[in-house]
PDB file of C-alpha atoms in Angstrom:
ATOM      1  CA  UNK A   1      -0.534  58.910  87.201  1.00 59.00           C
ATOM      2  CA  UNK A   2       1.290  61.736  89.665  1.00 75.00           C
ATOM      3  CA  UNK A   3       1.734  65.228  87.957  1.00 79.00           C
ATOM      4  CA  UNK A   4       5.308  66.064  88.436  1.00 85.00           C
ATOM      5  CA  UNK A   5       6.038  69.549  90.258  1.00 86.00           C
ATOM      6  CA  UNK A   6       7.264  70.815  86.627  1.00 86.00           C
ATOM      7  CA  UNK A   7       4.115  69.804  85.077  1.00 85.00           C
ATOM      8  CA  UNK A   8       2.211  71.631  87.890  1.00 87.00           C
ATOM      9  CA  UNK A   9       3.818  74.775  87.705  1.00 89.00           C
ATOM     10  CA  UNK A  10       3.280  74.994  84.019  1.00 87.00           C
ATOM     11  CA  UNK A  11      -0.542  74.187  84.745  1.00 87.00           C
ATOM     12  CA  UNK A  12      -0.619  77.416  87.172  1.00 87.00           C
ATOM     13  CA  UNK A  13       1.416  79.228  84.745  1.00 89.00           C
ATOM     14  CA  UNK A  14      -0.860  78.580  81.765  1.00 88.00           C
ATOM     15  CA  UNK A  15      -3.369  79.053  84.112  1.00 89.00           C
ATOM     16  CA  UNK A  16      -2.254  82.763  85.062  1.00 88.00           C
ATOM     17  CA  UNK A  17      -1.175  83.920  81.764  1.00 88.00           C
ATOM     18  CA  UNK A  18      -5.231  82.968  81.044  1.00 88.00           C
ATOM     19  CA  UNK A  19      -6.433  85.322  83.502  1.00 88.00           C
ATOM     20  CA  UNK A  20      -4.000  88.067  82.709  1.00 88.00           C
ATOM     21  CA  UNK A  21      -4.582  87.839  79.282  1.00 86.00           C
ATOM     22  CA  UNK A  22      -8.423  87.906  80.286  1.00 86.00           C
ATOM     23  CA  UNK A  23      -8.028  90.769  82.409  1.00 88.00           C
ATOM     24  CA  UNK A  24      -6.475  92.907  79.528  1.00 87.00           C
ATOM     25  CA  UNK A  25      -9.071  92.231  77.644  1.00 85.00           C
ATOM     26  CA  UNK A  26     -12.046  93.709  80.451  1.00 86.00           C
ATOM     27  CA  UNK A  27      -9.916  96.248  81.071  1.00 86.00           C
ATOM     28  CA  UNK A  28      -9.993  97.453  76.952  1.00 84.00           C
ATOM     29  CA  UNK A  29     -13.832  96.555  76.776  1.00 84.00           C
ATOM     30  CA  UNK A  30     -14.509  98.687  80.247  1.00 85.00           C
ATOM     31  CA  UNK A  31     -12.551 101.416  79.059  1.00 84.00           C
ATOM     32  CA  UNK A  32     -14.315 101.707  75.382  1.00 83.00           C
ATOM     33  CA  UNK A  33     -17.434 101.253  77.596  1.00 84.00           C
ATOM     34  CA  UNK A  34     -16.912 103.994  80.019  1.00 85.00           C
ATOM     35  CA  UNK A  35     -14.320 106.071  77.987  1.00 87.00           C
ATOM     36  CA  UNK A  36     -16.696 106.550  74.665  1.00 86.00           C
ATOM     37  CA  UNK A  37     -19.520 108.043  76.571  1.00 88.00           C
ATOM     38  CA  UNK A  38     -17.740 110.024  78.092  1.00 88.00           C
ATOM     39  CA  UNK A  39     -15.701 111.175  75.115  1.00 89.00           C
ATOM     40  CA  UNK A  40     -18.807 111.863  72.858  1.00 89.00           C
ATOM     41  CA  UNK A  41     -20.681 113.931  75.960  1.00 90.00           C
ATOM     42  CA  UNK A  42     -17.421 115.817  76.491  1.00 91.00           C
ATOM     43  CA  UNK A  43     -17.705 117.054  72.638  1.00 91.00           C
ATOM     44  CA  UNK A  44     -21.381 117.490  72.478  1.00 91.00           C
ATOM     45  CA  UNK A  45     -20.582 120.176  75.347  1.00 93.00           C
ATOM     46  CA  UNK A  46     -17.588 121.516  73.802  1.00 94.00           C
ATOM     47  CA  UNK A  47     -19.794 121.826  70.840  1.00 93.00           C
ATOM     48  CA  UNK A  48     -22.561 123.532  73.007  1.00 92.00           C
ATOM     49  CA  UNK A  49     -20.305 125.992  74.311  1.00 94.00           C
ATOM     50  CA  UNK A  50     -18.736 127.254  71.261  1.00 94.00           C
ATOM     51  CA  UNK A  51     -22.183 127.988  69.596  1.00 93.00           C
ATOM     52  CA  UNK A  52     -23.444 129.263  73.018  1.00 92.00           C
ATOM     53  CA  UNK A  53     -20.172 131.571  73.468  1.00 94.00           C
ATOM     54  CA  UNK A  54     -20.703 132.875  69.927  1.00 93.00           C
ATOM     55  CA  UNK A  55     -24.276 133.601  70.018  1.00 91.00           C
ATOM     56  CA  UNK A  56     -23.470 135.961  73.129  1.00 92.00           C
ATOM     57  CA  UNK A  57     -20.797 137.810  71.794  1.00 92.00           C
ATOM     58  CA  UNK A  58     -23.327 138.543  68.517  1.00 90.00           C
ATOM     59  CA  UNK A  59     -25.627 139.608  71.177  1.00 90.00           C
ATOM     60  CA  UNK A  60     -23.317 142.312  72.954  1.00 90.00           C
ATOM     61  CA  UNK A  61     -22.513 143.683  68.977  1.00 88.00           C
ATOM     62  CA  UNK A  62     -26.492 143.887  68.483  1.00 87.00           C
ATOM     63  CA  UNK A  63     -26.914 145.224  72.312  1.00 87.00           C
ATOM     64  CA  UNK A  64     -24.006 148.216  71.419  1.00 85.00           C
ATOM     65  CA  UNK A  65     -25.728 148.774  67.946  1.00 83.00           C
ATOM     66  CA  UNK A  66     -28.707 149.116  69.502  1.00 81.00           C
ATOM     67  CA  UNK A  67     -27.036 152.103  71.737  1.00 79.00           C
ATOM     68  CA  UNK A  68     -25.500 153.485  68.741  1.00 78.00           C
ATOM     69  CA  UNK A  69     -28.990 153.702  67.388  1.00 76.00           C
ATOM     70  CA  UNK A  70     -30.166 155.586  70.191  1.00 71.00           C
ATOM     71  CA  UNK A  71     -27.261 158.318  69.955  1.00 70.00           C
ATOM     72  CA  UNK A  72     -26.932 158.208  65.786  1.00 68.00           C
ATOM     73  CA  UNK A  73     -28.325 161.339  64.618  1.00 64.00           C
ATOM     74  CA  UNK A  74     -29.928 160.951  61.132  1.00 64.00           C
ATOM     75  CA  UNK A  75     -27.189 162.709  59.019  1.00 61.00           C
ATOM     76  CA  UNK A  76     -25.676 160.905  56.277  1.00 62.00           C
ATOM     77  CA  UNK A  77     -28.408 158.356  57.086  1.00 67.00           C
ATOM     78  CA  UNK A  78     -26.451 156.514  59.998  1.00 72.00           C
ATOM     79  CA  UNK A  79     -29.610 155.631  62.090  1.00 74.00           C
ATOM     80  CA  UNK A  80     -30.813 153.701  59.422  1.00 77.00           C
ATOM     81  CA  UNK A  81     -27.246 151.670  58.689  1.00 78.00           C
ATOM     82  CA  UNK A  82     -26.829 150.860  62.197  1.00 79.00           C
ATOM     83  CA  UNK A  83     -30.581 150.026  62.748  1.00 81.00           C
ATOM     84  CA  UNK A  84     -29.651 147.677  59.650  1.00 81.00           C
ATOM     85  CA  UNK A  85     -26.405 146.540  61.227  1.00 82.00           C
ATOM     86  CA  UNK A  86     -28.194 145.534  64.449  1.00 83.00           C
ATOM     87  CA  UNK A  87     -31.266 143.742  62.715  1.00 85.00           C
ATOM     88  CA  UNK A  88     -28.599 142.021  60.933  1.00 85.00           C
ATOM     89  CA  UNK A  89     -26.498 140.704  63.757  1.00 86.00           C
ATOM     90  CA  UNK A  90     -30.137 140.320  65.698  1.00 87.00           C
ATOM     91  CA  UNK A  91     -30.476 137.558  62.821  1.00 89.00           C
ATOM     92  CA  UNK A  92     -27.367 136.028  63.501  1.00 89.00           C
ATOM     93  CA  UNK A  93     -27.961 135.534  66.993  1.00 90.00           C
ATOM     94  CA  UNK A  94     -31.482 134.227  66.360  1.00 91.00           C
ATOM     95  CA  UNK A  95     -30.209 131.488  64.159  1.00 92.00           C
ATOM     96  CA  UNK A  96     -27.434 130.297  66.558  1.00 91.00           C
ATOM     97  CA  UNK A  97     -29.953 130.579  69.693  1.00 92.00           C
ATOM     98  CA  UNK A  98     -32.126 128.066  67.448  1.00 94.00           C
ATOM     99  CA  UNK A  99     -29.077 126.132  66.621  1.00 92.00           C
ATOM    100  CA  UNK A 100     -28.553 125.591  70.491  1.00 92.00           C
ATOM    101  CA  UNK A 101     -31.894 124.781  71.088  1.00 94.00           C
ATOM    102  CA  UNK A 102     -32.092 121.877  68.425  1.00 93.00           C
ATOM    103  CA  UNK A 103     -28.700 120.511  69.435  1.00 90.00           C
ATOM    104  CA  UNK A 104     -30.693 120.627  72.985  1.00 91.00           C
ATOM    105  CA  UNK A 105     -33.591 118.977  71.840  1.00 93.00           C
ATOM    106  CA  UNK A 106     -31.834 115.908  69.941  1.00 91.00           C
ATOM    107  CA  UNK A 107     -29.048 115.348  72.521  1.00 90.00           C
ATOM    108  CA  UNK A 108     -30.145 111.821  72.599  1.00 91.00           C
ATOM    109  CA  UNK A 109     -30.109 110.370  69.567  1.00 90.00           C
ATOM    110  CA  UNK A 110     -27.115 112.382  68.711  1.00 88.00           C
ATOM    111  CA  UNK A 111     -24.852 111.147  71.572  1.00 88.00           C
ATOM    112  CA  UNK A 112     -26.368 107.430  71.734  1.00 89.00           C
ATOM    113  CA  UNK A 113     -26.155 107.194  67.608  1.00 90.00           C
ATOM    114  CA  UNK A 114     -22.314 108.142  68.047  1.00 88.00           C
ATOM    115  CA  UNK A 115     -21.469 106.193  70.940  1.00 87.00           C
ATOM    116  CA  UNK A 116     -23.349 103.155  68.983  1.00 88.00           C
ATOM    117  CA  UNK A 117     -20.773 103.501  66.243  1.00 89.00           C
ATOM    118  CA  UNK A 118     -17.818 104.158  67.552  1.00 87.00           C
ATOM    119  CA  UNK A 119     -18.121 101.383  70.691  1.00 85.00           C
ATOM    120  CA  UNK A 120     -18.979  99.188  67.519  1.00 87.00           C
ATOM    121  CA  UNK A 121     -16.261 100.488  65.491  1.00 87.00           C
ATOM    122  CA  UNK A 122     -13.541 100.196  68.666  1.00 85.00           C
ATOM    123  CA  UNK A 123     -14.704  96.350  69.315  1.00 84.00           C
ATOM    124  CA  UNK A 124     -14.413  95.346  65.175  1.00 87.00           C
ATOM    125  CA  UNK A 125     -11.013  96.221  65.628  1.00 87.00           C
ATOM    126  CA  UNK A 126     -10.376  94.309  68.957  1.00 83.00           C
ATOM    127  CA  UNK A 127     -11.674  91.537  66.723  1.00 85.00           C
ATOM    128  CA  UNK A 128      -9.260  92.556  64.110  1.00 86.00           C
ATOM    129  CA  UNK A 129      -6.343  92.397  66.056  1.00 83.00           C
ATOM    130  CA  UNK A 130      -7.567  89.383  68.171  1.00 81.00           C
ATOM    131  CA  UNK A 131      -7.725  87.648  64.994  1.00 83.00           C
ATOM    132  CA  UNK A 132      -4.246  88.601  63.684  1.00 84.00           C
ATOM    133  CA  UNK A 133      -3.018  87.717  67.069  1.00 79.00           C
ATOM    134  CA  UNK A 134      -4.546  84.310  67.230  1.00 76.00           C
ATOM    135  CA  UNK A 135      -3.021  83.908  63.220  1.00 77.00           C
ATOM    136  CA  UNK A 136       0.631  84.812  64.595  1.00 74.00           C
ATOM    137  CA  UNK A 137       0.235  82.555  67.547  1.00 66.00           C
ATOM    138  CA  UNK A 138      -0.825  79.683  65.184  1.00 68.00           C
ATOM    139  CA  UNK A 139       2.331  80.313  62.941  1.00 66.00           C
ATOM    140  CA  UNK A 140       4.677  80.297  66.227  1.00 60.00           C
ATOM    141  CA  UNK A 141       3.259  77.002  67.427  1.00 57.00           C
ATOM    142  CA  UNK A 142       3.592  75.663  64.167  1.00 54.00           C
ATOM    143  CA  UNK A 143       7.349  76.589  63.966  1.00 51.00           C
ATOM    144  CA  UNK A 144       8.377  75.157  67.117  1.00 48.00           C
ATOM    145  CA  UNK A 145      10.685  72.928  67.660  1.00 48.00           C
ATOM    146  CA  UNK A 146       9.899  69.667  70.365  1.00 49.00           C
ATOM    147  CA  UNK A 147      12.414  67.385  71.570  1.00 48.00           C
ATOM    148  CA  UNK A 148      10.838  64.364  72.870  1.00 50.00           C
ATOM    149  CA  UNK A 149      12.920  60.717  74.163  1.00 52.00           C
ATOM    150  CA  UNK A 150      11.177  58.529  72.143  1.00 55.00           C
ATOM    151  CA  UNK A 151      11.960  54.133  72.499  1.00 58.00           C
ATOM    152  CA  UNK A 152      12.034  52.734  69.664  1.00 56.00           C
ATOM    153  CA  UNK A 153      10.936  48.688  68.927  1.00 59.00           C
ATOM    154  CA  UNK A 154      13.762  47.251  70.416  1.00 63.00           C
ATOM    155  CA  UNK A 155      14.237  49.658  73.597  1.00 61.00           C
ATOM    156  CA  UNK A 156      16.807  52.191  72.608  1.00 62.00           C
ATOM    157  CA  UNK A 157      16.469  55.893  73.059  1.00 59.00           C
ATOM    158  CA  UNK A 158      15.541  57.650  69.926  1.00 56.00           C
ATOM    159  CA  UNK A 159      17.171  61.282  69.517  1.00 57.00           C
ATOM    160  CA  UNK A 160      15.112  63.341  67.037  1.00 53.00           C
ATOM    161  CA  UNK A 161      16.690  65.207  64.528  1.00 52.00           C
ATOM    162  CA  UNK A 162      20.223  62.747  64.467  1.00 52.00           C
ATOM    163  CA  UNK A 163      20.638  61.894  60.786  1.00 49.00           C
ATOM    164  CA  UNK A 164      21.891  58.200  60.814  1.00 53.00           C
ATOM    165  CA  UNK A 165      20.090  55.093  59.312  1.00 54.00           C
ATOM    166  CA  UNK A 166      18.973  53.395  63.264  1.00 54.00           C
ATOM    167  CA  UNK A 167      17.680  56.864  64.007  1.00 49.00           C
ATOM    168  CA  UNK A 168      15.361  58.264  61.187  1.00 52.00           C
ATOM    169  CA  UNK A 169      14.046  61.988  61.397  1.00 50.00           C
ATOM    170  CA  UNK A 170      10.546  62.538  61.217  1.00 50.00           C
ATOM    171  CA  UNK A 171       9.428  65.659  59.268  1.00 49.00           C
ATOM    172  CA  UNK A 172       6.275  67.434  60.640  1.00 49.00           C
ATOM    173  CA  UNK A 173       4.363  69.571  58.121  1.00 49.00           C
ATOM    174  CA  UNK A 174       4.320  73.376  59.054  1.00 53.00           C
ATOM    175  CA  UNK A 175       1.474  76.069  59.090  1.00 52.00           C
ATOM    176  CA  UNK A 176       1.950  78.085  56.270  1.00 55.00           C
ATOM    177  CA  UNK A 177      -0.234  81.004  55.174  1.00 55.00           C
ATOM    178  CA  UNK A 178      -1.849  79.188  52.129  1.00 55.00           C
ATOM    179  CA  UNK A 179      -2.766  76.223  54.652  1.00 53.00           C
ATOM    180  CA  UNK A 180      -4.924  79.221  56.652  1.00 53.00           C
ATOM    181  CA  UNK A 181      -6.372  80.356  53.225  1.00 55.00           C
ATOM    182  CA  UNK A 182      -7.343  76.788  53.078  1.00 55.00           C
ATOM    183  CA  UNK A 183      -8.990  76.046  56.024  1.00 53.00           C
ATOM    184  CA  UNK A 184      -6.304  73.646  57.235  1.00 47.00           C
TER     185      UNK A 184
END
């Protein structure tokens, strides 16, 4: 049997909407691939910077207490407050210099651990929402209307959906939410 031209075009139709709708969906996948990497490097750095930023300015406070040391004179004991004072902001800067240097050391498993759960996180709810999708398409299938000519036994055109006794209506069951809970 021939395809008609209509039947055709609705083939390369179908056909397209496939491949655009597949499309979209590479396009979301490459982006959570490329754009989460990229996202948790981006903060590890951030992260890096602010730690590395702070640790220097501590380190110019301890570098000017250490020339206030070396012009204090010992009245009132000030040599030994700002001594304290510098050992005390020498800590500080220890602490975030060792801070920096761990972050350093477990860059790895800190950026691949995060980029494991949030890629998985991003596709669960591409599932999510594929499901839901696929759910409303099933209801708007379901609630469509058809209009077929149908011959009945004797050769006359049958109109669906004309209420008279040579013409009976057919009633199709529709897809309700219970039938989904259901499995039908």
């Amino acid at each position: 049997m021939a395809k008609t031209i209509k039947q055709i075009i609705d083939e390369v139709k179908a056909e397209a909407l496939s491949f655009v709708g597949a499309k979209r969906e590479l396009v979301k996948l490459e982006a959570i691939e490329k754009g989460v990497p990229a996202g948790i490097k981006g903060v590890y750095y951030l992260i890096m910077a602010v730690v590395g930023l702070t640790a220097l300015l501590f380190l110019q406070v301890v570098i000017a207490l250490l020339f206030a040391m070396i012009f204090a004179s010992d009245l009132l004991g000030a040599y030994d407050t700002v001594s304290a004072l510098a050992a005390g902001f020498g800590c500080l800067v220890g602490l975030l210099l060792l801070i920096e240097f761990i972050l350093l050391l477990l860059k790895k498993p800190i950026t691949s651990t995060l980029e494991e759960k949030i890629i998985s996180a991003q596709l669960d709810k591409l599932e999510d929402m594929e499901e839901k999708e696929a759910g409303e398409a099933r209801r708007e299938t379901a609630t469509v209307t058809m209009v077929a000519d149908v011959t009945d036994v004797h050769g006359e055109s049958v109109i669906p959906g004309t209420e008279s006794p040579d013409h009976p209506v057919v009633e199709v069951h529709q897809f309700t939410d219970e039938d989904d809970l259901q499995g039908n």
